Coordinates of C-alpha atoms and ligand atoms in Angstrom, one line a residue:
M551 CA 51.3 146.2 105.4
T552 CA 50.2 144.0 108.3
P553 CA 46.8 141.9 108.5
K554 CA 45.5 143.9 111.1
E555 CA 46.1 147.1 109.4
L556 CA 44.6 145.5 106.3
K557 CA 41.4 144.5 108.1
E558 CA 41.2 148.0 109.6
K559 CA 41.5 149.5 106.3
Y560 CA 38.8 147.2 104.5
L561 CA 36.1 147.7 107.0
S562 CA 36.7 151.3 107.1
F563 CA 36.7 151.6 103.6
F564 CA 33.3 149.8 103.3
K565 CA 32.0 151.6 106.3
K566 CA 32.9 154.8 104.7
N567 CA 30.7 153.6 101.6
G568 CA 27.5 153.0 104.0
H569 CA 28.2 149.4 104.8
A570 CA 27.5 148.0 108.6
V571 CA 30.3 146.2 110.1
I572 CA 28.9 143.0 111.4
P573 CA 31.0 140.3 113.2
G574 CA 32.2 137.2 111.5
F575 CA 30.3 134.1 112.0
S576 CA 31.4 130.7 113.8
L577 CA 33.7 128.6 112.0
I578 CA 30.9 125.7 112.3
P579 CA 27.5 126.6 110.9
E580 CA 24.8 126.2 113.3
H581 CA 22.0 126.2 111.2
D582 CA 23.1 124.9 107.9
P583 CA 23.6 121.1 107.9
T584 CA 24.9 121.0 104.2
V585 CA 28.3 122.1 105.2
L586 CA 30.6 121.1 108.0
F587 CA 32.3 124.4 108.0
T588 CA 31.8 128.1 106.8
T589 CA 33.5 127.9 103.3
A590 CA 33.0 131.6 102.4
G591 CA 31.7 134.9 104.1
M592 CA 28.8 134.5 102.1
H593 CA 27.6 131.2 103.7
P594 CA 26.1 132.4 106.9
L595 CA 24.2 135.1 105.0
V596 CA 22.2 133.0 102.8
P597 CA 18.9 133.5 104.2
F598 CA 19.2 137.2 103.8
L599 CA 20.5 136.7 100.3
L600 CA 17.3 134.9 99.6
G601 CA 15.3 138.0 100.8
E602 CA 15.2 137.7 104.6
K603 CA 15.6 141.2 106.1
H604 CA 19.0 141.9 108.0
A605 CA 18.9 144.1 111.2
Q606 CA 22.0 146.0 109.9
G607 CA 20.7 147.1 106.6
K608 CA 21.3 146.2 103.0
R609 CA 25.2 146.8 103.0
L610 CA 27.1 144.6 105.2
T611 CA 30.8 144.0 105.6
D612 CA 32.8 141.8 107.8
I613 CA 35.8 139.2 108.1
Q614 CA 35.0 135.5 108.3
K615 CA 37.1 132.8 109.0
C616 CA 36.7 130.0 106.6
I617 CA 37.7 126.2 106.1
R618 CA 37.8 124.6 102.6
T619 CA 38.3 121.0 103.1
N620 CA 38.0 120.5 99.3
D621 CA 41.4 122.4 98.8
I622 CA 43.3 120.1 101.0
E623 CA 44.9 118.6 97.9
E624 CA 45.9 122.0 96.8
V625 CA 47.7 122.9 99.7
G626 CA 51.4 123.1 99.2
D627 CA 50.9 125.4 96.1
S628 CA 51.4 129.0 96.5
W629 CA 48.3 130.1 97.1
H630 CA 45.7 127.6 98.7
L631 CA 44.9 127.0 102.4
T632 CA 42.5 125.1 104.2
F633 CA 42.1 127.7 106.8
F634 CA 41.9 131.3 105.6
E635 CA 40.2 134.7 106.3
M636 CA 38.2 136.1 103.8
L637 CA 37.0 139.9 103.7
G638 CA 33.7 140.3 102.4
N639 CA 31.1 143.1 101.4
W640 CA 27.5 142.5 100.5
S641 CA 24.5 144.3 98.9
L642 CA 21.4 142.8 99.8
G643 CA 19.2 144.1 97.0
D644 CA 20.9 147.3 97.2
Y645 CA 23.9 148.5 94.9
W646 CA 24.7 146.3 91.9
K647 CA 27.7 145.7 89.4
K648 CA 29.0 149.2 88.9
E649 CA 29.3 150.4 92.6
A650 CA 30.6 146.5 93.4
I651 CA 33.3 146.8 90.9
E652 CA 34.3 150.7 91.2
W653 CA 34.9 150.0 94.9
S654 CA 36.8 146.8 94.4
L655 CA 39.1 148.5 92.1
E656 CA 39.3 151.8 94.1
F657 CA 40.4 149.8 97.3
L658 CA 43.0 147.8 95.5
T659 CA 44.6 150.6 93.5
S660 CA 44.2 153.9 95.1
K661 CA 46.9 155.5 96.9
K662 CA 45.0 156.1 99.8
W663 CA 44.2 152.3 100.3
L664 CA 46.3 149.5 99.2
N665 CA 47.9 151.1 96.3
I666 CA 48.5 148.3 94.1
H667 CA 49.7 149.2 90.4
L668 CA 46.8 149.0 88.0
E669 CA 49.1 147.2 85.6
K670 CA 49.2 144.2 88.2
I671 CA 45.4 143.8 87.9
S672 CA 43.8 141.3 85.6
V673 CA 40.2 140.3 85.5
T674 CA 37.7 137.5 84.5
V675 CA 34.4 137.7 83.7
F676 CA 31.3 135.4 82.7
A677 CA 31.4 134.4 79.0
G678 CA 27.7 133.3 79.0
D679 CA 26.0 130.0 78.2
K680 CA 22.5 128.4 77.6
D681 CA 21.5 129.6 81.2
A682 CA 22.6 133.3 81.6
P683 CA 24.1 136.0 79.2
R684 CA 27.7 136.9 78.7
D685 CA 28.3 139.5 81.1
K686 CA 29.4 142.5 79.0
E687 CA 27.8 145.0 81.6
S688 CA 30.9 143.7 83.9
A689 CA 33.6 143.9 81.3
E690 CA 32.5 147.5 79.9
I691 CA 32.7 148.7 83.7
W692 CA 36.2 147.3 83.9
Q693 CA 37.2 148.8 80.9
K694 CA 35.9 152.2 81.6
L695 CA 38.1 152.1 84.7
G696 CA 41.4 151.7 83.0
I697 CA 41.5 147.7 82.7
P698 CA 42.7 147.3 78.9
K699 CA 40.6 145.0 76.9
K700 CA 43.3 142.2 76.7
K701 CA 43.4 141.8 80.5
I702 CA 39.7 141.0 80.5
Y703 CA 39.2 137.4 80.2
F704 CA 35.8 135.8 79.3
L705 CA 35.6 132.2 80.9
P706 CA 32.9 129.7 81.1
K707 CA 30.9 128.6 84.1
E708 CA 33.5 126.4 85.7
D709 CA 35.5 129.5 86.4
N710 CA 33.1 132.4 86.4
W711 CA 30.1 131.3 88.1
W712 CA 29.7 131.1 92.0
S713 CA 27.1 129.0 93.6
P714 CA 27.3 126.8 96.9
A715 CA 28.8 123.7 94.7
G716 CA 26.4 121.7 92.7
R717 CA 23.3 122.6 95.2
T718 CA 20.3 124.9 94.7
G719 CA 20.3 128.5 96.1
P720 CA 21.5 131.7 95.2
C721 CA 24.1 132.0 92.6
G722 CA 25.0 134.1 89.6
P723 CA 28.1 135.2 87.3
C724 CA 31.4 136.4 88.9
T725 CA 34.1 138.6 88.0
E726 CA 37.3 138.0 89.5
M727 CA 40.5 140.1 90.1
F728 CA 43.9 138.8 89.6
Y729 CA 47.3 139.9 90.6
D730 CA 50.4 139.3 88.2
T731 CA 53.3 138.1 90.7
G732 CA 55.4 139.1 87.6
K733 CA 57.0 135.4 87.5
K734 CA 57.5 134.0 83.8
K735 CA 54.3 132.7 82.2
C736 CA 54.3 128.6 82.5
G737 CA 53.6 128.3 78.8
A738 CA 51.5 130.1 75.9
G739 CA 48.1 129.2 77.5
C740 CA 49.2 131.0 80.8
K741 CA 46.4 133.3 81.9
P742 CA 44.6 134.2 85.1
G743 CA 43.3 131.1 86.6
C744 CA 46.2 129.1 85.5
S745 CA 47.4 127.0 88.3
C746 CA 51.1 127.7 87.9
G747 CA 51.2 130.2 90.4
K748 CA 51.8 133.4 88.3
Y749 CA 48.3 134.9 88.9
S750 CA 47.0 135.0 92.2
E751 CA 43.1 135.4 92.4
I752 CA 42.8 138.1 95.4
W753 CA 39.0 138.9 95.0
N754 CA 35.8 137.9 93.6
D755 CA 32.9 139.9 93.3
V756 CA 29.5 137.8 92.6
F757 CA 26.4 138.9 91.2
M758 CA 23.8 136.8 92.6
E759 CA 20.6 137.3 90.5
Y760 CA 19.8 133.6 90.0
N761 CA 18.1 130.7 92.4
K762 CA 19.1 127.6 91.0
T763 CA 15.9 125.4 91.6
S764 CA 15.0 121.9 90.3
K765 CA 13.4 123.7 87.4
G766 CA 16.6 125.5 86.6
Y767 CA 17.7 129.0 86.9
L768 CA 15.0 131.5 88.0
P769 CA 15.4 135.1 88.9
L770 CA 16.1 135.9 92.6
K771 CA 13.6 138.2 94.7
Q772 CA 16.6 140.5 95.0
K773 CA 19.7 141.1 93.3
N774 CA 22.7 140.7 95.6
V775 CA 26.2 141.5 95.5
D776 CA 28.4 139.2 97.5
T777 CA 32.2 140.0 97.6
G778 CA 35.3 137.8 99.0
M779 CA 38.9 138.8 99.2
G780 CA 41.6 136.3 100.3
L781 CA 43.2 137.9 103.6
E782 CA 46.4 135.9 103.3
R783 CA 46.8 136.2 99.4
I784 CA 46.4 140.2 99.6
I785 CA 49.0 140.3 102.6
A786 CA 51.7 138.4 100.3
V787 CA 51.3 140.4 97.1
L788 CA 51.5 143.6 99.1
N789 CA 54.6 142.6 100.8
G790 CA 56.0 141.4 97.4
F791 CA 55.9 137.7 98.1
D792 CA 54.8 134.9 95.4
N793 CA 53.1 132.6 98.1
V794 CA 51.2 132.9 101.1
F795 CA 53.8 131.0 103.4
Q796 CA 56.3 133.9 103.3
T797 CA 53.9 136.1 105.0
E798 CA 53.9 136.9 108.8
L799 CA 50.6 134.8 109.0
F800 CA 52.9 131.6 108.4
Q801 CA 56.6 132.5 109.0
P802 CA 56.9 131.6 112.8
I803 CA 55.0 128.7 111.9
I804 CA 57.3 127.6 109.1
K805 CA 60.3 128.4 111.2
K806 CA 59.2 126.1 114.2
I807 CA 58.8 123.4 111.5
K808 CA 62.3 123.9 110.0
A809 CA 64.0 123.9 113.6
L810 CA 62.7 120.3 114.4
S811 CA 63.2 118.9 110.8
S812 CA 66.3 116.9 109.5
E813 CA 65.2 116.9 106.0
I814 CA 64.2 119.5 103.4
N815 CA 60.9 119.3 101.7
E816 CA 59.2 122.6 100.9
K817 CA 55.9 120.8 100.3
A818 CA 55.6 119.0 103.4
L819 CA 56.6 122.0 105.4
R820 CA 53.9 124.2 103.9
I821 CA 51.2 121.2 104.5
I822 CA 51.9 120.8 108.1
A823 CA 52.0 124.5 108.8
D824 CA 48.4 125.0 107.0
H825 CA 47.0 121.8 108.5
I826 CA 48.1 122.4 112.1
K827 CA 46.9 125.9 111.8
A828 CA 43.3 124.8 110.6
A829 CA 43.5 121.8 113.2
C830 CA 44.2 124.8 116.0
F831 CA 41.1 126.6 114.6
I832 CA 38.8 123.6 114.7
L833 CA 40.0 122.5 118.1
S834 CA 39.0 126.0 119.3
E835 CA 35.6 125.3 118.6
N836 CA 35.8 122.4 120.9
I837 CA 35.6 119.7 118.7
E838 CA 37.8 116.5 119.1
P839 CA 39.4 114.2 116.8
S840 CA 36.7 111.6 115.9
N841 CA 35.5 109.3 113.0
I842 CA 32.4 111.6 111.8
E843 CA 32.0 115.0 110.5
Q844 CA 34.2 117.9 112.0
G845 CA 35.9 115.6 114.0
Y846 CA 37.1 113.4 111.2
V847 CA 38.2 116.4 109.0
L848 CA 40.4 117.5 112.5
R849 CA 41.6 113.9 112.6
R850 CA 42.7 113.8 108.9
L851 CA 44.4 117.2 109.1
I852 CA 46.2 116.0 112.1
R853 CA 47.1 112.7 110.9
R854 CA 48.2 114.1 107.5
S855 CA 50.4 116.5 109.4
V856 CA 52.1 113.6 111.5
R857 CA 52.8 111.7 108.3
Y858 CA 54.4 114.6 106.5
G859 CA 56.4 115.3 109.8
R860 CA 58.0 111.7 109.3
Q861 CA 59.1 112.9 105.6
L862 CA 60.7 115.8 107.3
G863 CA 62.7 113.5 109.7
I864 CA 60.5 114.4 112.7
K865 CA 61.2 111.7 115.2
D866 CA 59.3 113.2 118.2
I867 CA 55.8 114.3 119.1
F868 CA 55.6 117.6 117.6
C869 CA 52.2 119.0 116.5
H870 CA 51.5 120.8 119.8
K871 CA 55.0 122.5 119.5
I872 CA 53.9 123.7 116.1
A873 CA 50.2 124.9 117.5
K874 CA 52.3 127.1 119.9
A875 CA 53.7 129.0 116.9
V876 CA 50.2 129.2 115.6
I877 CA 49.1 130.6 118.9
S878 CA 51.5 133.2 118.8
I879 CA 50.2 134.9 115.5
Y880 CA 46.6 134.2 116.6
P881 CA 46.3 135.2 120.3
E882 CA 42.2 134.5 120.1
L883 CA 43.3 131.0 120.3
K884 CA 45.2 131.4 123.8
E885 CA 42.0 130.8 125.6
N886 CA 41.9 127.3 124.3
Q887 CA 45.6 126.4 124.2
E888 CA 45.5 123.6 126.9
F889 CA 42.6 121.9 125.1
I890 CA 44.7 122.6 121.7
F891 CA 47.7 121.0 123.1
E892 CA 46.1 118.2 124.9
Q893 CA 44.1 117.1 122.0
L894 CA 47.1 116.9 119.7
V895 CA 49.4 115.2 121.8
R896 CA 46.7 112.7 122.3
E897 CA 45.8 112.4 118.6
E898 CA 49.2 112.4 117.4
E899 CA 50.4 109.6 119.9
K900 CA 47.5 107.5 119.0
F901 CA 48.3 107.7 115.5
K902 CA 51.9 107.1 115.8
K903 CA 51.3 103.9 117.5
T904 CA 50.0 102.3 114.3
L905 CA 51.6 104.4 111.7
E906 CA 54.7 102.5 111.1
R907 CA 52.9 99.0 111.2
G908 CA 50.4 100.2 108.8
L909 CA 52.9 101.7 106.4
K910 CA 54.3 98.3 106.6
E911 CA 51.4 96.6 106.0
F912 CA 50.9 99.0 103.0
E913 CA 54.2 98.0 101.3
R914 CA 52.9 94.5 101.3
L915 CA 50.0 95.3 99.2
D916 CA 50.3 95.5 95.2
K917 CA 46.7 96.7 94.7
I918 CA 44.4 98.2 97.2
T919 CA 40.8 96.8 97.6
G920 CA 37.8 98.4 99.2
K921 CA 38.6 96.1 102.2
D922 CA 42.3 96.8 102.5
A923 CA 41.3 100.6 102.5
F924 CA 39.2 99.8 105.4
N925 CA 41.5 97.5 107.0
L926 CA 44.0 100.3 107.1
Y927 CA 41.3 102.4 108.6
Q928 CA 40.1 100.4 111.2
T929 CA 43.4 98.8 112.2
Y930 CA 45.8 101.4 111.7
G931 CA 43.8 104.5 111.7
F932 CA 44.6 105.8 108.2
P933 CA 42.0 108.0 107.0
L934 CA 40.6 106.8 103.9
E935 CA 41.8 109.9 101.8
L936 CA 45.5 109.0 103.2
T937 CA 45.5 105.5 102.0
E938 CA 44.4 107.2 98.4
E939 CA 47.1 109.4 98.7
L940 CA 49.8 107.0 99.5
A941 CA 48.7 104.6 96.8
K942 CA 49.0 107.3 94.2
E943 CA 52.8 108.3 95.5
K944 CA 53.6 104.7 95.3
E945 CA 51.9 104.0 92.2
I946 CA 49.6 101.1 93.9
K947 CA 46.6 100.5 91.9
I948 CA 43.2 101.2 93.8
D949 CA 40.1 99.0 93.3
E950 CA 38.3 102.4 92.2
K951 CA 34.5 101.0 92.7
E952 CA 34.9 99.4 96.1
F953 CA 37.1 101.9 97.4
E954 CA 34.7 104.9 96.2
K955 CA 31.9 102.7 98.0
A956 CA 34.0 102.7 101.2
L957 CA 34.8 106.4 100.9
K958 CA 31.1 107.2 100.0
N959 CA 30.0 105.5 103.4
H960 CA 32.3 108.0 105.1
Q961 CA 31.7 111.3 103.4
E962 CA 29.3 113.1 105.8
L963 CA 32.6 114.7 105.6
S964 CA 33.0 117.5 103.3
R965 CA 30.5 119.5 101.1
K966 CA 30.5 116.8 98.7
G967 CA 29.2 114.3 101.2
A968 CA 26.9 116.5 102.5
E969 CA 25.0 117.0 99.5
Q970 CA 24.4 113.3 99.1
K971 CA 22.9 113.5 102.7
F972 CA 20.5 116.5 102.2
K973 CA 19.3 115.6 98.4
G974 CA 16.6 118.5 99.0
G975 CA 19.0 121.3 98.3
L976 CA 19.3 124.5 99.8
A977 CA 16.0 126.0 99.1
D978 CA 14.1 122.9 100.4
H979 CA 16.4 122.3 103.3
T980 CA 15.9 126.2 104.4
E981 CA 12.3 125.6 105.0
K982 CA 12.8 122.4 106.9
T983 CA 15.6 124.1 109.1
T984 CA 13.7 127.3 109.6
R985 CA 10.8 125.0 111.4
Y986 CA 13.5 123.6 113.4
H987 CA 14.9 127.0 114.5
T988 CA 11.5 128.1 115.5
A989 CA 11.2 124.9 117.3
T990 CA 14.1 125.6 119.3
H991 CA 13.1 129.0 120.5
L992 CA 9.9 127.2 121.9
L993 CA 12.1 124.5 123.3
L994 CA 14.2 126.8 125.4
A995 CA 10.9 128.5 126.6
A996 CA 9.5 125.3 127.8
L997 CA 12.7 124.3 129.3
R998 CA 12.9 127.4 131.3
K999 CA 9.1 127.2 132.5
V1000 CA 9.4 123.5 133.6
L1001 CA 13.0 123.4 134.9
G1002 CA 13.6 127.0 136.0
E1003 CA 15.5 130.1 135.1
H1004 CA 18.7 128.7 135.4
V1005 CA 18.4 127.2 131.9
Y1006 CA 20.5 129.1 129.2
Q1007 CA 21.3 127.9 125.7
K1008 CA 24.7 126.6 125.4
G1009 CA 24.7 125.1 121.9
S1010 CA 22.3 124.7 119.1
N1011 CA 22.7 122.5 115.9
I1012 CA 20.0 122.0 113.1
T1013 CA 19.7 119.7 110.5
A1014 CA 16.9 119.2 108.1
E1015 CA 16.2 116.0 110.3
R1016 CA 16.4 117.3 113.5
L1017 CA 17.2 119.8 116.2
R1018 CA 19.9 119.3 118.9
F1019 CA 20.0 121.7 121.8
D1020 CA 22.4 122.4 124.6
F1021 CA 21.5 123.9 127.8
S1022 CA 22.7 124.6 131.5
H1023 CA 21.0 122.1 133.8
K1024 CA 22.6 119.5 136.0
E1025 CA 20.5 116.8 136.5
K1026 CA 19.2 114.1 134.2
L1027 CA 15.6 115.0 133.0
T1028 CA 12.9 112.9 134.3
E1029 CA 10.3 111.2 131.9
K1030 CA 7.6 113.4 133.5
E1031 CA 9.9 116.4 133.0
I1032 CA 10.5 115.5 129.3
K1033 CA 6.5 114.9 128.8
K1034 CA 5.9 118.3 130.3
I1035 CA 8.2 120.1 128.1
E1036 CA 6.9 118.4 124.8
D1037 CA 3.5 119.0 125.8
L1038 CA 3.9 122.5 126.3
V1039 CA 5.9 122.9 123.1
N1040 CA 3.0 121.2 121.4
E1041 CA 0.3 123.1 123.0
K1042 CA 2.2 126.6 121.7
I1043 CA 2.2 125.0 118.0
K1044 CA -1.5 124.1 118.5
Q1045 CA -2.3 127.6 119.6
D1046 CA -1.2 128.7 116.2
L1047 CA 0.9 131.8 117.8
E1048 CA 2.3 134.8 115.5
V1049 CA 5.9 134.9 115.3
K1050 CA 6.6 138.5 115.5
C1051 CA 10.0 140.3 114.4
E1052 CA 11.1 143.5 115.7
E1053 CA 14.3 145.5 115.3
M1054 CA 15.8 147.4 118.0
S1055 CA 19.2 148.1 119.9
L1056 CA 20.8 145.5 121.9
E1057 CA 20.5 147.3 125.2
E1058 CA 16.7 147.8 124.3
A1059 CA 16.4 144.2 123.6
K1060 CA 17.9 143.1 126.9
K1061 CA 15.9 145.7 128.9
K1062 CA 12.7 144.0 127.1
G1063 CA 14.0 140.6 128.6
A1064 CA 15.1 139.0 125.1
M1065 CA 17.2 136.0 125.6
G1066 CA 20.5 136.2 123.8
V1067 CA 23.4 133.6 123.7
F1068 CA 26.2 134.6 126.3
G1069 CA 29.4 135.1 124.5
E1070 CA 27.7 135.9 121.3
K1071 CA 28.6 138.9 119.2
Y1072 CA 26.1 141.0 118.3
G1073 CA 25.7 144.2 116.1
A1074 CA 24.4 147.7 117.3
K1075 CA 21.1 146.9 116.1
V1076 CA 19.5 143.4 116.5
K1077 CA 16.2 141.4 115.6
V1078 CA 14.0 140.1 118.4
Y1079 CA 11.6 137.5 117.4
A1080 CA 8.8 137.0 120.0
I1081 CA 6.3 134.1 119.9
G1082 CA 3.0 134.5 121.4
D1083 CA 0.8 137.5 122.1
P1084 CA 1.9 139.9 124.8
S1085 CA -1.3 140.7 125.4
N1086 CA -2.3 137.3 126.9
S1087 CA -3.0 136.7 130.4
S1088 CA 0.8 136.9 131.8
G1089 CA 1.4 140.0 129.5
Q1090 CA 4.2 138.2 128.3
A1091 CA 5.4 136.6 125.3
F1092 CA 6.0 132.9 125.5
S1093 CA 9.4 133.5 124.0
K1094 CA 11.5 136.4 123.2
E1095 CA 14.9 135.9 121.7
I1096 CA 17.8 137.9 120.1
C1097 CA 18.1 136.4 116.6
G1098 CA 19.1 136.9 113.0
G1099 CA 16.4 134.5 111.7
P1100 CA 14.8 133.3 109.8
H1101 CA 11.5 132.0 111.6
V1102 CA 8.1 130.4 110.6
K1103 CA 5.3 133.2 110.4
R1104 CA 3.0 131.0 112.7
T1105 CA 3.7 128.0 115.1
S1106 CA 1.1 125.7 113.5
E1107 CA 3.5 125.4 110.6
L1108 CA 5.6 123.2 112.8
G1109 CA 3.7 120.0 113.0
V1110 CA 4.2 117.6 116.0
F1111 CA 7.4 118.2 118.4
K1112 CA 8.8 114.8 119.7
I1113 CA 12.1 114.6 121.8
T1114 CA 13.8 111.7 120.8
K1115 CA 16.9 111.9 123.3
E1116 CA 17.9 113.5 126.3
E1117 CA 21.6 113.0 127.6
S1118 CA 24.5 114.7 129.2
S1119 CA 26.7 116.9 126.8
S1120 CA 29.5 117.9 129.2
A1121 CA 29.7 119.0 133.0
G1122 CA 26.4 120.8 133.9
V1123 CA 25.3 120.8 130.4
R1124 CA 22.4 118.7 129.2
R1125 CA 21.4 117.9 125.4
I1126 CA 18.3 117.2 123.7
R1127 CA 17.7 116.2 120.6
A1128 CA 13.9 116.6 118.9
V1129 CA 12.3 116.1 115.7
L1130 CA 9.1 117.7 114.1
E1131 CA 6.6 115.1 112.6
Ligands
ATP1373 P1 40.8 129.6 93.5 O1 40.3 129.5 92.3 O2 42.0 130.2 93.9 O3 40.5 128.4 94.4 P2 38.2 130.4 94.5 O4 37.6 131.0 93.1 O5 37.6 129.1 94.8 O6 39.8 130.5 94.3 P3 36.3 132.2 96.1 O7 35.4 131.0 96.2 O8 35.9 133.2 94.9 O9 38.0 131.6 95.8 O10 36.8 132.9 97.3 C1 36.9 134.4 97.3 C2 38.5 134.6 97.7 O11 38.8 134.0 98.8 C3 39.4 134.5 96.4 O12 39.5 135.4 95.6 C4 40.6 134.2 97.1 O13 41.1 135.5 97.5 C5 40.3 133.6 98.5 N1 40.5 131.9 98.6 C6 39.5 131.2 98.1 N2 40.0 129.9 98.4 C7 41.3 130.2 99.1 C8 42.3 129.2 99.9 N3 41.8 128.1 99.5 N4 43.1 129.7 100.3 C9 43.2 131.0 100.5 N5 42.4 131.8 99.8 C10 41.4 131.5 99.4
MG1374 MG1 38.9 127.3 94.9

């Protein structure tokens, strides 16, 4: 089965069962600062899992591109990738365990759908602890459907509890489905969840009935189902492979790397294939290698590839050649291919200049202090994690404490880092980002009033501390203009306007003059948020935008709006940063 066929089957199966097919979200979360990348299909849906109404209803399904930076070190094994696609279906307070499990198993094993032999499947369920009871209900459902008792494993929270790691927010027990590759058990204790590769976790059904808060686990307003199935893993098992790299989603890339190599090293091959693919997708979001946030992850992926390329005996600049093979598999990347090639060449050349010298410098050390690690980073461009890895390989000791400190300074990078940055947790930050979200709508409306109707949204990014907004406009804003915009937004805040939400078809929304983001994919039905009374003197709402939400109820909740910076973003696009005080 091809990936295309699988995607079509998945969506049509859930459509048949009453789900609305929604478009996948961007790989870079716009309104959630706690992560740098979308890590799962549920992630952009958090507001709806918390109770916000979704315009497409209570049953949704989609295909989501994901990046998991915390799986980087696992890449090279049979099943883990940095970039992968997730097939997902959701119940927003609608169906529950029975339907979710039945549908999962039907899709996997029915002749009409994936036709996987039932004997190949085993499952895990939550064993229970002080926070939540043993999930007997799920186990019973599995058993009724023909999964024998001995293939149902009860596992603790580390394995069978899903939540955005360590944070507050929607969470709950999950039940995971594993495929047995038929390989030999690696030992007596080998069972689903074992990392030897015999079992592949193909699908996870999460039952989100709790909200993790600072006071512990409280019941959620609504019980949700959140499922995620790994595209690459399913394609591998359906085609009889025991790892993802043998699939058509990787073979052209692997072949290209092999053709350029003079040494054999399967792990290096896999890592490069994975990392360059992930790099291509990050680059396609217009992100450049840098020393912060997504750009740092991108840099780390490219530089790690370059180092592994050296292990394969590759002498010339090569990442862009691998990227060509990636683009041959994912035509959607074609649009940005020039940028992708150019950036890869530039980054690889930059790193190559210092790599050899850096490695020499490395060889001279018999212990690495935080200062050394920083020197390797600053002078030779070694991402800190790369130094850590090299040290492990060469069995050179690291001064852990100091090194950790150095690393911590740098960790706005992954989920882990972001958590420290936004201590408030999900529930708390949702409130703050919601205010910024509404402020962004007011800002766009004010910009159009003050500067003109040529102003459109070009990008938006919100954290719990500020908003950042890119818009079409050629000239630098004058101080007068900035003041006018600020004053207008603050006037609307003071007027305590109601924020109204209406659902309608996309066409109707456009007819009503609602602003949308050009190039954005919308579903058949959309939500339109209007701020301000349509019965005011101009007969128009102050702001009207197509948007998923959430937003505050009244503008007075926002506080005082202040523009902190105005600068150029790219040709013909200006960027504003603003805070609410
Ligand atoms: P694992 O235990 O194998 O790391 P997980 O429990 O972290 O998987 P989930 O967070 O439940 O996985 O994600 C849902 C599904 O997405 C998984 O069942 C799997 O099919 C797929 N998946 C998760 N992580 C990866 C990855 N790094 N590469 C490829 N597919 C993945
Ligand atoms: Mg995992």
